[in-house]
Amino acid sequence: MSSCNKKKSKFPVAKDVVLLHQLDRGIFTPSISPFPLKLETYMRMAGISYENDFKNPMGPKGKTPWMTFNGKDYCDSQLCLELLASKFQKDFSSHLTAEERAIARSFQIMTEEHLYWVLVLWRWVYTKGKTLWDVQMNLPTGLRLVMPLAVRKMKGQASAQGMGRHNKDDVIEMGRKDLRAISDYLGTKPYFTGDKPTEMDCAMFGCLAQLVWSMQGSPYEEQMKGEFVNLKEFCERMKEKFWPDWDQCLSPPRLNVS
């Protein structure tokens, strides 16, 4: 995997320690973006040492997250995950058959490349970005002033991807169909491919956690407690297993008071 160019981190870390550059913590989820949450969950699953940098969330390709590892910068959460899996020999999908791997990849891509844009349109276009302050405290001070421009930019990206060309009702129904397929695939299994969590579960958790905890008022909020309750229960399992410090990783932290 080639490294990113022209954006070196000045934050020193020890050898074989990942420096994860990502958005600041959210109010209800450690990240309001699926992809940093996916990568950080994987590193917790794999027991990889890492530190967070919340000051430089956007990488050389204009995306978050990105990482610095042993002096080199790398972009794209999936490419970063695959690099780390190879480096530390942490392939949690090695027990799967070729068919199971193919199905897992298909569902992950549907979630990250299709359902994700439903989330984008809801947060940025249908609510005009106003709900961002409900899930993230430390947003740039001037964002409210440039929000119309930001909304226009995100609408343009969604249109270029294709999802943004449809009307709101159709998009919401597309998201519902995605969730129904994902829910049917998970069924009563603890994790998406069986009894053991894999890399796919990290990706699915990254996106589904947004729908469970960080999209208040969305059309899916109640459905995650009803028709798609198994997806909510999956998120709770991932949270309990890999994020015992979840409440302390929110902003502001939630302190347990006895």
C-alpha positions as a printed Julia matrix, in Angstrom:
258×3 Matrix{Float64}:
   0.0     0.0    0.0
   1.39    3.41  -0.94
   1.45    6.14   1.66
  -0.26    9.52   1.42
   1.8    12.49   0.42
   2.5    16.03   1.62
   0.86   16.01   5.03
   3.3    14.78   7.61
   2.19   14.59  11.22
   4.22   16.51  13.79
   2.81   14.41  16.61
   5.59   11.97  17.66
   4.68    8.4   18.62
   6.7     5.28  19.36
   7.56    2.63  16.79
   4.62    0.4   15.79
   2.16    2.75  17.51
  -0.55    4.09  15.23
  -1.4     7.78  15.31
  -5.06    7.97  14.32
  -6.12   11.36  12.95
  -9.86   11.81  13.28
 -12.69   14.15  14.17
 -13.14   15.19  17.78
 -15.34   13.02  19.97
 -19.1    13.1   19.55
 -21.75   13.57  22.21
 -23.29   10.09  21.79
 -20.67    8.18  19.78
 -16.87    8.44  19.94
 -17.0     9.61  16.33
 -19.9    10.99  14.33
 -18.29    9.55  11.19
 -18.59    5.81  10.54
 -15.05    5.41   9.25
 -12.95    6.58  12.23
 -15.22    4.51  14.49
 -14.67    1.5   12.23
 -10.86    1.82  12.25
 -10.57    2.56  15.95
 -12.82   -0.41  16.77
 -10.63   -2.66  14.63
  -7.48   -1.54  16.45
  -9.16   -2.31  19.76
 -10.21   -5.72  18.44
  -6.66   -6.43  17.25
  -4.98   -5.05  20.38
  -2.94   -2.58  18.33
  -1.43    0.31  20.27
  -2.61    3.69  19.04
  -2.97    7.33  19.99
  -5.52    9.83  18.76
  -4.9    13.19  17.11
  -8.06   15.3   17.01
  -6.28   18.43  15.75
  -5.73   17.3   12.16
  -8.75   15.19  11.23
  -8.64   15.67   7.45
  -5.96   13.81   5.55
  -4.11   14.63   2.32
  -7.06   13.33   0.29
  -9.51   15.53   2.19
 -11.04   12.6    4.08
 -11.13   11.36   7.65
  -9.67    9.29   9.2
  -6.06    8.9    8.18
  -3.15    7.48  10.14
   0.56    7.89  10.67
   2.44    4.64  11.17
   6.2     4.34  11.57
   6.83    7.67   9.92
   4.47    7.3    6.98
   0.96    8.65   6.46
  -1.83    6.46   5.11
  -5.35    7.32   3.94
  -8.69    5.49   3.71
 -10.02    3.53   6.67
 -10.24    0.24   4.75
  -6.72    0.49   3.31
  -5.41    1.42   6.76
  -7.21   -1.55   8.3
  -5.81   -3.95   5.7
  -2.29   -2.6    6.16
  -2.47   -3.09   9.92
  -3.98   -6.55   9.53
  -1.02   -7.54   7.37
   1.6    -5.87   9.56
   0.33   -7.35  12.83
  -1.02  -10.58  11.3
  -4.52   -9.91  12.63
  -6.87  -11.42  10.09
 -10.11  -12.14  11.94
 -11.78  -13.45   8.78
  -9.31  -16.25   8.08
 -11.8   -18.91   9.21
 -14.42  -17.83   6.68
 -14.98  -19.64   3.4
 -14.49  -17.81   0.11
 -18.27  -17.55  -0.23
 -18.66  -16.13   3.28
 -15.93  -13.57   2.58
 -17.68  -12.56  -0.63
 -21.02  -12.09   1.11
 -19.42  -10.13   3.96
 -17.66   -7.83   1.49
 -20.88   -7.25  -0.43
 -22.82   -6.24   2.68
 -19.99   -4.01   3.86
 -19.81   -2.2    0.53
 -23.6    -1.78   0.46
 -23.41   -0.23   3.92
 -20.42    2.03   3.33
 -21.19    3.04  -0.25
 -25.01    3.14  -0.28
 -26.53    3.33   3.2
 -23.8     5.8    4.2
 -25.14    8.33   1.69
 -28.58    8.12   3.26
 -26.93    9.22   6.49
 -25.08   12.02   4.68
 -28.23   13.34   3.04
 -30.16   13.27   6.31
 -27.49   15.12   8.28
 -26.41   17.64   5.69
 -29.23   18.17   3.2
 -32.62   17.23   4.64
 -31.9    18.9    8.0
 -29.58   21.52   6.42
 -26.8    20.53   8.83
 -28.68   21.77  11.89
 -28.65   18.36  13.61
 -24.84   18.29  13.63
 -24.84   20.38  16.8
 -27.04   17.76  18.44
 -24.31   15.12  18.09
 -21.03   17.07  18.07
 -20.03   19.87  20.46
 -16.62   20.87  19.13
 -17.52   21.87  15.61
 -15.56   24.7   13.97
 -16.74   28.07  15.24
 -17.4    29.47  11.8
 -19.3    26.45  10.49
 -22.71   28.04  11.11
 -21.72   30.96   8.91
 -20.65   28.79   6.01
 -23.25   26.07   6.52
 -25.19   26.95   3.32
 -21.98   26.45   1.34
 -21.21   23.21   3.18
 -24.73   21.92   2.53
 -24.4    22.79  -1.16
 -21.07   20.97  -1.32
 -22.41   17.82   0.36
 -25.51   17.91  -1.85
 -23.23   18.08  -4.88
 -21.2    15.11  -3.68
 -24.35   13.08  -3.04
 -25.65   14.01  -6.48
 -22.38   12.95  -8.1
 -22.55    9.64  -6.22
 -26.13    9.2   -7.44
 -28.15    8.97  -4.22
 -28.65   12.73  -4.07
 -30.53   12.72  -7.39
 -33.52   10.98  -5.81
 -36.27   12.64  -3.78
 -36.23   12.44  -0.01
 -38.97    9.82   0.33
 -37.27    7.5   -2.12
 -33.92    7.87  -0.38
 -35.42    7.12   3.02
 -37.1     4.02   1.59
 -33.8     2.91   0.03
 -32.17    3.19   3.43
 -34.98    1.17   4.97
 -34.52   -1.58   2.39
 -30.78   -1.64   3.09
 -31.43   -1.98   6.81
 -33.98   -4.73   6.23
 -31.47   -6.71   4.18
 -28.74   -6.15   6.78
 -31.11   -7.15   9.58
 -32.17  -10.3    7.73
 -28.54  -11.26   7.13
 -27.6   -10.78  10.77
 -30.68  -12.65  11.97
 -30.07  -14.11  15.43
 -26.3   -14.43  15.02
 -24.17  -12.53  17.57
 -22.03  -11.1   14.76
 -22.54  -10.85  11.02
 -20.57  -13.95  10.05
 -21.24  -16.05  13.13
 -20.09  -16.34  16.72
 -16.84  -14.4   16.26
 -16.49  -10.72  15.31
 -14.52   -9.97  12.15
 -13.31   -6.9   10.32
 -16.72   -6.64   8.69
 -18.34   -6.16  12.08
 -16.13   -3.13  12.71
 -17.34   -1.54   9.48
 -20.98   -2.37  10.11
 -20.72   -1.07  13.66
 -19.19    2.2   12.45
 -22.24    2.99  10.33
 -25.04    1.35  12.34
 -23.89    3.05  15.56
 -24.69    6.39  13.92
 -28.28    5.28  13.28
 -28.66    3.93  16.82
 -27.11    6.8   18.79
 -26.27    9.81  16.61
 -29.21   10.46  14.27
 -31.86   11.73  16.64
 -35.12   12.5   14.87
 -34.28   10.43  11.81
 -36.89    8.16  10.21
 -34.89    5.17  11.46
 -34.64    6.09  15.14
 -37.72    4.16  16.21
 -37.18    1.35  13.72
 -33.83    0.55  15.33
 -35.84   -0.2   18.46
 -38.51   -2.15  16.58
 -38.16   -3.91  13.24
 -34.38   -3.64  13.28
 -33.84   -4.2   16.99
 -31.32   -6.97  16.25
 -29.08   -4.31  14.67
 -29.33   -2.2   17.81
 -28.51   -5.26  19.93
 -25.51   -5.96  17.68
 -24.26   -2.42  18.29
 -24.7    -2.88  22.03
 -22.63   -6.1   21.87
 -19.82   -4.39  19.97
 -19.9    -1.46  22.34
 -19.72   -3.7   25.4
 -16.96   -5.92  23.98
 -14.61   -3.33  22.49
 -15.61   -0.04  24.12
 -15.82   -0.6   27.9
 -14.7     3.05  28.18
 -17.36    4.29  25.76
 -18.83    6.85  28.15
 -15.38    8.29  28.83
 -14.73    8.57  25.08
 -17.64   10.93  24.52
 -17.54   14.72  24.57
 -18.38   15.67  27.2
 -17.46   12.43  28.98
 -20.23   10.74  30.9
 -19.02    9.98  34.38
 -20.53    7.05  36.23
 -21.83    8.32  39.53
 -22.43    5.71  42.19
